[in-house]
């Protein structure tokens, strides 16, 4: 596994990381974005784009978030049904669409900024 999304993503889901990913390896979880471990090419483009420092190289995940290594892998196992994460502009536009995934997410997690 190359890069991992950890707990700080929950409640933020900014999608800036998705915009810079050259291989579209981000998937939309209910509360967090996931990186598909077999699709990630270890380019590190996403890490500096995350506004909440939730993305780590797998060997650098802080101790308190070690479980997210396995959680990322489990979320993206063969046969997963998670949708590919959308670009940030699309996600932001969906905030206003009643009942959309983004709209429901921000009702649960009001914007922090």
Coordinates of N, CA, C and O in Angstrom, one line a residue:
X1 N 0.8 -1.2 0.0 CA 0.0 0.0 0.0 C 0.9 1.2 0.0 O 1.8 1.3 0.7
X2 N 0.5 2.2 -0.8 CA 1.4 3.4 -0.9 C 0.9 4.5 0.1 O 1.5 4.7 1.1
X3 N -0.2 5.1 -0.2 CA -0.7 6.2 0.6 C -2.0 5.8 1.3 O -2.8 5.0 0.8
X4 N -2.3 6.4 2.5 CA -3.4 6.0 3.3 C -4.1 7.3 3.8 O -3.4 8.3 4.1
X5 N -5.4 7.3 3.8 CA -6.2 8.4 4.3 C -6.6 8.0 5.8 O -7.1 6.9 6.0
X6 N -6.4 8.9 6.7 CA -6.6 8.7 8.1 C -7.7 9.5 8.7 O -8.3 10.3 7.9
X7 N -8.0 9.4 9.9 CA -9.1 10.0 10.7 C -9.3 11.5 10.4 O -10.5 12.0 10.4
X8 N -8.3 12.4 10.2 CA -8.6 13.8 10.0 C -9.5 14.1 8.8 O -10.1 15.2 8.8
X9 N -9.6 13.2 7.9 CA -10.5 13.4 6.7 C -12.0 13.4 7.1 O -12.8 14.1 6.5
X10 N -12.3 12.7 8.2 CA -13.7 12.6 8.6 C -14.1 14.0 9.0 O -13.5 14.6 9.9
X11 N -15.2 14.4 8.4 CA -15.8 15.7 8.7 C -15.2 16.8 7.8 O -15.6 17.9 8.0
X12 N -14.3 16.5 6.9 CA -13.8 17.4 6.0 C -14.0 17.1 4.6 O -14.6 17.8 3.8
X13 N -13.5 15.9 4.1 CA -13.7 15.4 2.8 C -13.6 16.5 1.7 O -14.5 16.8 1.0
X14 N -12.4 17.2 1.7 CA -12.2 18.4 0.9 C -12.1 18.1 -0.6 O -12.5 18.9 -1.4
X15 N -11.6 16.9 -1.0 CA -11.5 16.5 -2.4 C -10.4 17.2 -3.2 O -10.2 16.9 -4.4
X16 N -9.6 18.1 -2.6 CA -8.5 18.7 -3.3 C -7.5 17.6 -3.7 O -6.9 17.7 -4.7
X17 N -7.4 16.5 -2.9 CA -6.5 15.4 -3.2 C -6.9 14.7 -4.5 O -6.1 14.2 -5.2
X18 N -8.2 14.6 -4.7 CA -8.8 13.9 -5.8 C -8.4 14.7 -7.1 O -8.0 14.1 -8.1
X19 N -8.4 16.0 -7.0 CA -8.0 16.8 -8.2 C -6.6 16.6 -8.7 O -6.4 16.7 -9.9
X20 N -5.7 16.3 -7.9 CA -4.3 16.1 -8.3 C -3.9 14.7 -8.5 O -2.8 14.4 -9.0
X21 N -4.7 13.7 -8.3 CA -4.4 12.3 -8.4 C -4.4 12.0 -9.9 O -5.4 12.0 -10.6
X22 N -3.2 11.5 -10.4 CA -3.1 11.2 -11.9 C -3.8 9.9 -12.3 O -4.0 9.6 -13.5
X23 N -4.1 9.1 -11.3 CA -4.7 7.7 -11.6 C -6.1 7.5 -11.1 O -6.6 6.4 -11.2
X24 N -6.7 8.5 -10.5 CA -8.0 8.4 -10.0 C -8.2 7.2 -9.0 O -9.1 6.4 -9.2
X25 N -7.4 7.1 -8.0 CA -7.4 6.0 -7.1 C -8.2 6.3 -5.8 O -8.1 5.5 -4.8
X26 N -8.8 7.5 -5.7 CA -9.6 7.8 -4.5 C -11.1 7.4 -4.7 O -11.6 7.5 -5.8
X27 N -11.6 6.8 -3.6 CA -13.0 6.3 -3.6 C -13.7 7.0 -2.5 O -13.2 7.3 -1.5
X28 N -15.0 7.1 -2.7 CA -15.9 7.8 -1.8 C -16.5 6.9 -0.8 O -17.3 6.1 -1.0
X29 N -16.0 7.0 0.5 CA -16.6 6.3 1.6 C -17.6 7.1 2.2 O -17.8 8.3 1.8
X30 N -18.4 6.6 3.1 CA -19.5 7.3 3.7 C -19.0 8.5 4.5 O -19.6 9.6 4.4
X31 N -17.9 8.4 5.2 CA -17.4 9.5 6.1 C -16.0 9.9 5.7 O -15.5 10.9 6.2
X32 N -15.4 9.3 4.8 CA -13.9 9.5 4.5 C -13.7 9.1 3.1 O -14.3 8.2 2.5
X33 N -12.6 9.7 2.5 CA -12.2 9.2 1.2 C -11.2 8.1 1.4 O -10.5 8.1 2.4
X34 N -11.1 7.1 0.5 CA -10.2 6.0 0.6 C -9.3 6.0 -0.6 O -9.7 6.4 -1.7
X35 N -8.1 5.5 -0.4 CA -7.1 5.4 -1.5 C -7.0 3.9 -1.8 O -6.7 3.1 -0.9
X36 N -7.2 3.5 -3.1 CA -7.1 2.1 -3.5 C -5.7 1.7 -3.5 O -4.9 2.3 -4.2
X37 N -5.3 0.8 -2.6 CA -3.8 0.4 -2.5 C -3.2 -0.2 -3.7 O -2.0 0.0 -3.9
X38 N -4.0 -0.8 -4.6 CA -3.4 -1.4 -5.8 C -3.4 -0.4 -7.0 O -2.8 -0.7 -8.0
X39 N -4.2 0.7 -6.9 CA -4.2 1.7 -7.9 C -3.3 2.8 -7.7 O -2.9 3.5 -8.6
X40 N -3.0 3.1 -6.4 CA -2.1 4.2 -6.1 C -0.7 4.0 -6.7 O -0.2 2.9 -6.5
X41 N -0.1 5.0 -7.3 CA 1.2 4.8 -7.9 C 2.3 5.4 -7.1 O 3.4 5.6 -7.5
X42 N 1.9 5.8 -5.8 CA 2.9 6.3 -4.9 C 3.6 7.6 -5.4 O 4.8 7.8 -5.1
X43 N 2.8 8.4 -6.0 CA 3.4 9.7 -6.6 C 3.5 10.8 -5.5 O 4.2 11.8 -5.7
X44 N 2.7 10.7 -4.5 CA 2.7 11.7 -3.4 C 2.0 13.0 -3.7 O 2.1 13.9 -2.9
X45 N 1.4 13.1 -4.9 CA 0.8 14.4 -5.2 C -0.3 14.8 -4.3 O -0.5 16.0 -4.1
X46 N -1.0 13.8 -3.7 CA -2.2 14.1 -2.9 C -1.8 14.6 -1.5 O -2.5 15.4 -0.9
X47 N -0.7 14.1 -1.0 CA -0.3 14.4 0.4 C -0.3 15.9 0.7 O -0.9 16.4 1.7
X48 N 0.4 16.8 0.0 CA 0.5 18.2 0.3 C -0.8 18.9 0.0 O -1.0 20.0 0.6
X49 N -1.7 18.4 -0.7 CA -3.0 19.0 -1.1 C -4.0 18.9 0.0 O -5.0 19.6 0.1
X50 N -3.9 17.9 0.9 CA -4.9 17.7 2.0 C -4.8 18.8 3.0 O -3.8 19.0 3.7
X51 N -5.9 19.6 3.2 CA -5.9 20.7 4.1 C -5.9 20.3 5.6 O -5.7 21.2 6.4
X52 N -6.2 19.0 5.9 CA -6.2 18.6 7.3 C -5.1 17.6 7.6 O -5.2 16.9 8.6
X53 N -4.2 17.4 6.7 CA -3.0 16.5 6.9 C -3.5 15.1 7.2 O -3.1 14.5 8.2
X54 N -4.4 14.5 6.4 CA -5.0 13.2 6.7 C -4.4 12.1 5.8 O -4.7 11.0 6.0
X55 N -3.5 12.5 4.9 CA -2.9 11.5 4.0 C -1.4 11.3 4.3 O -0.6 12.2 4.5
X56 N -1.1 10.0 4.4 CA 0.2 9.6 4.8 C 0.7 8.4 4.0 O -0.1 7.6 3.6
X57 N 2.0 8.4 3.8 CA 2.7 7.2 3.2 C 2.5 6.1 4.2 O 2.5 6.4 5.4
X58 N 2.2 4.9 3.8 CA 1.8 3.8 4.7 C 2.7 3.6 5.9 O 2.3 3.3 7.0
X59 N 4.0 3.8 5.6 CA 5.0 3.5 6.7 C 5.1 4.7 7.6 O 5.8 4.6 8.6
X60 N 4.4 5.8 7.3 CA 4.5 7.0 8.1 C 3.2 7.4 8.8 O 3.1 8.5 9.4
X61 N 2.2 6.5 8.8 CA 1.0 6.8 9.5 C 1.2 6.8 11.0 O 1.8 5.9 11.5
X62 N 0.8 7.9 11.6 CA 1.0 8.0 13.1 C 0.4 6.9 13.8 O -0.6 6.3 13.4
X63 N 1.0 6.6 14.9 CA 0.5 5.4 15.8 C -1.0 5.4 16.0 O -1.6 4.4 15.9
X64 N -1.5 6.6 16.4 CA -3.0 6.6 16.7 C -3.9 6.3 15.6 O -5.1 6.1 15.8
X65 N -3.4 6.3 14.3 CA -4.2 6.0 13.2 C -3.7 4.8 12.4 O -4.1 4.6 11.2
X66 N -3.0 4.0 13.0 CA -2.5 2.8 12.3 C -3.6 1.9 11.8 O -3.4 1.3 10.7
X67 N -4.8 1.9 12.4 CA -5.9 1.0 11.9 C -6.4 1.5 10.6 O -7.0 0.7 9.9
X68 N -6.1 2.7 10.2 CA -6.5 3.2 8.9 C -5.8 2.5 7.7 O -6.3 2.5 6.6
X69 N -4.7 2.0 7.9 CA -4.0 1.2 6.9 C -4.8 0.1 6.5 O -5.1 -0.1 5.3
X70 N -5.3 -0.7 7.4 CA -6.1 -1.9 7.1 C -7.5 -1.4 6.6 O -8.1 -2.0 5.7
X71 N -8.0 -0.3 7.2 CA -9.3 0.2 6.8 C -9.4 0.6 5.3 O -10.3 0.3 4.6
X72 N -8.3 1.3 4.9 CA -8.2 1.7 3.5 C -8.2 0.4 2.6 O -8.9 0.3 1.6
X73 N -7.4 -0.6 3.0 CA -7.3 -1.8 2.2 C -8.6 -2.5 2.2 O -9.1 -3.0 1.1
X74 N -9.3 -2.6 3.3 CA -10.6 -3.3 3.4 C -11.7 -2.6 2.6 O -12.5 -3.3 1.9
X75 N -11.7 -1.3 2.6 CA -12.7 -0.5 1.8 C -12.5 -0.8 0.3 O -13.5 -0.7 -0.4
X76 N -11.3 -1.1 -0.1 CA -11.1 -1.2 -1.6 C -10.8 -2.7 -2.0 O -10.3 -2.9 -3.1
X77 N -11.2 -3.6 -1.2 CA -11.0 -5.0 -1.6 C -11.8 -5.3 -2.9 O -12.7 -4.6 -3.2
X78 N -11.3 -6.4 -3.5 CA -12.0 -6.8 -4.8 C -13.5 -6.9 -4.5 O -14.0 -7.4 -3.5
X79 N -14.2 -6.4 -5.5 CA -15.7 -6.4 -5.4 C -16.3 -5.3 -4.7 O -17.5 -5.2 -4.5
X80 N -15.4 -4.3 -4.2 CA -16.0 -3.1 -3.5 C -17.0 -2.4 -4.4 O -16.9 -2.4 -5.6
X81 N -17.9 -1.7 -3.8 CA -18.9 -1.0 -4.6 C -18.8 0.5 -4.4 O -19.7 1.2 -4.7
X82 N -17.7 1.0 -3.8 CA -17.5 2.4 -3.6 C -17.4 3.1 -4.9 O -16.7 2.7 -5.8
X83 N -18.0 4.3 -5.0 CA -17.9 5.1 -6.3 C -16.5 5.8 -6.3 O -16.0 6.1 -5.2
X84 N -16.0 6.0 -7.5 CA -14.8 6.8 -7.6 C -15.1 8.2 -7.1 O -16.2 8.8 -7.4
X85 N -14.2 8.8 -6.3 CA -14.4 10.2 -5.8 C -14.4 11.2 -6.9 O -13.7 11.1 -7.9
X86 N -15.3 12.1 -6.8 CA -15.5 13.2 -7.8 C -14.5 14.3 -7.6 O -14.0 14.5 -6.5
X87 N -14.2 15.1 -8.6 CA -13.4 16.3 -8.5 C -14.0 17.3 -7.5 O -15.2 17.3 -7.3
X88 N -13.1 18.1 -6.9 CA -13.6 19.0 -5.9 C -14.7 19.9 -6.3 O -15.7 20.1 -5.6
X89 N -14.7 20.5 -7.5 CA -15.7 21.4 -8.0 C -17.1 20.7 -8.1 O -18.1 21.3 -7.7
X90 N -17.1 19.4 -8.5 CA -18.3 18.7 -8.5 C -18.8 18.4 -7.1 O -20.0 18.6 -6.9
X91 N -17.9 18.0 -6.2 CA -18.3 17.8 -4.8 C -18.9 19.0 -4.2 O -20.0 19.0 -3.6
X92 N -18.3 20.2 -4.4 CA -18.8 21.4 -3.9 C -20.1 21.8 -4.4 O -21.0 22.3 -3.7
X93 N -20.3 21.6 -5.7 CA -21.6 21.9 -6.4 C -22.7 21.0 -5.8 O -23.9 21.4 -5.7
X94 N -22.4 19.7 -5.5 CA -23.4 18.8 -5.0 C -23.8 19.1 -3.6 O -24.9 18.6 -3.1
X95 N -23.1 20.0 -2.9 CA -23.5 20.4 -1.5 C -24.9 20.9 -1.5 O -25.7 20.8 -0.6
X96 N -25.3 21.7 -2.6 CA -26.5 22.3 -2.7 C -27.7 21.5 -3.2 O -28.8 21.8 -3.2
X97 N -27.3 20.3 -3.7 CA -28.3 19.4 -4.3 C -28.9 18.5 -3.2 O -28.3 17.6 -2.7
X98 N -30.2 18.9 -2.8 CA -30.8 18.2 -1.7 C -30.8 16.6 -1.9 O -31.2 16.2 -3.0
X99 N -30.3 15.9 -0.9 CA -30.3 14.5 -1.0 C -29.1 13.9 -1.7 O -28.9 12.7 -1.6
X100 N -28.2 14.7 -2.2 CA -27.0 14.2 -2.8 C -26.0 13.7 -1.7 O -26.2 14.1 -0.6
X101 N -25.0 12.9 -2.1 CA -24.1 12.4 -1.1 C -23.4 13.6 -0.4 O -23.2 13.6 0.8
X102 N -22.9 14.6 -1.2 CA -22.3 15.7 -0.5 C -23.2 16.5 0.4 O -22.8 16.9 1.5
X103 N -24.4 16.7 0.0 CA -25.4 17.4 0.8 C -25.7 16.7 2.1 O -25.7 17.3 3.2
X104 N -25.8 15.4 2.0 CA -26.1 14.6 3.2 C -24.8 14.6 4.1 O -24.9 14.7 5.4
X105 N -23.7 14.6 3.5 CA -22.4 14.6 4.3 C -22.3 15.9 5.1 O -22.0 15.9 6.3
X106 N -22.5 17.0 4.4 CA -22.4 18.3 5.1 C -23.5 18.6 6.1 O -23.4 19.5 7.0
X107 N -24.6 17.9 6.0 CA -25.6 18.0 7.0 C -25.1 17.3 8.3 O -25.4 17.8 9.4
X108 N -24.4 16.2 8.1 CA -23.9 15.5 9.2 C -22.6 16.2 9.8 O -22.4 16.2 11.0
X109 N -21.8 16.7 8.9 CA -20.6 17.4 9.3 C -20.6 18.8 8.7 O -20.1 19.0 7.6
X110 N -21.1 19.8 9.4 CA -21.1 21.1 8.9 C -19.7 21.6 8.6 O -18.7 21.2 9.3
X111 N -19.6 22.5 7.6 CA -18.3 23.0 7.2 C -17.5 23.6 8.4 O -18.1 24.3 9.2
X112 N -16.2 23.3 8.4 CA -15.3 23.7 9.5 C -14.8 25.1 9.2 O -14.2 25.8 10.0
X113 N -14.9 25.6 8.0 CA -14.4 26.9 7.6 C -15.4 27.8 6.9 O -16.4 27.5 6.6

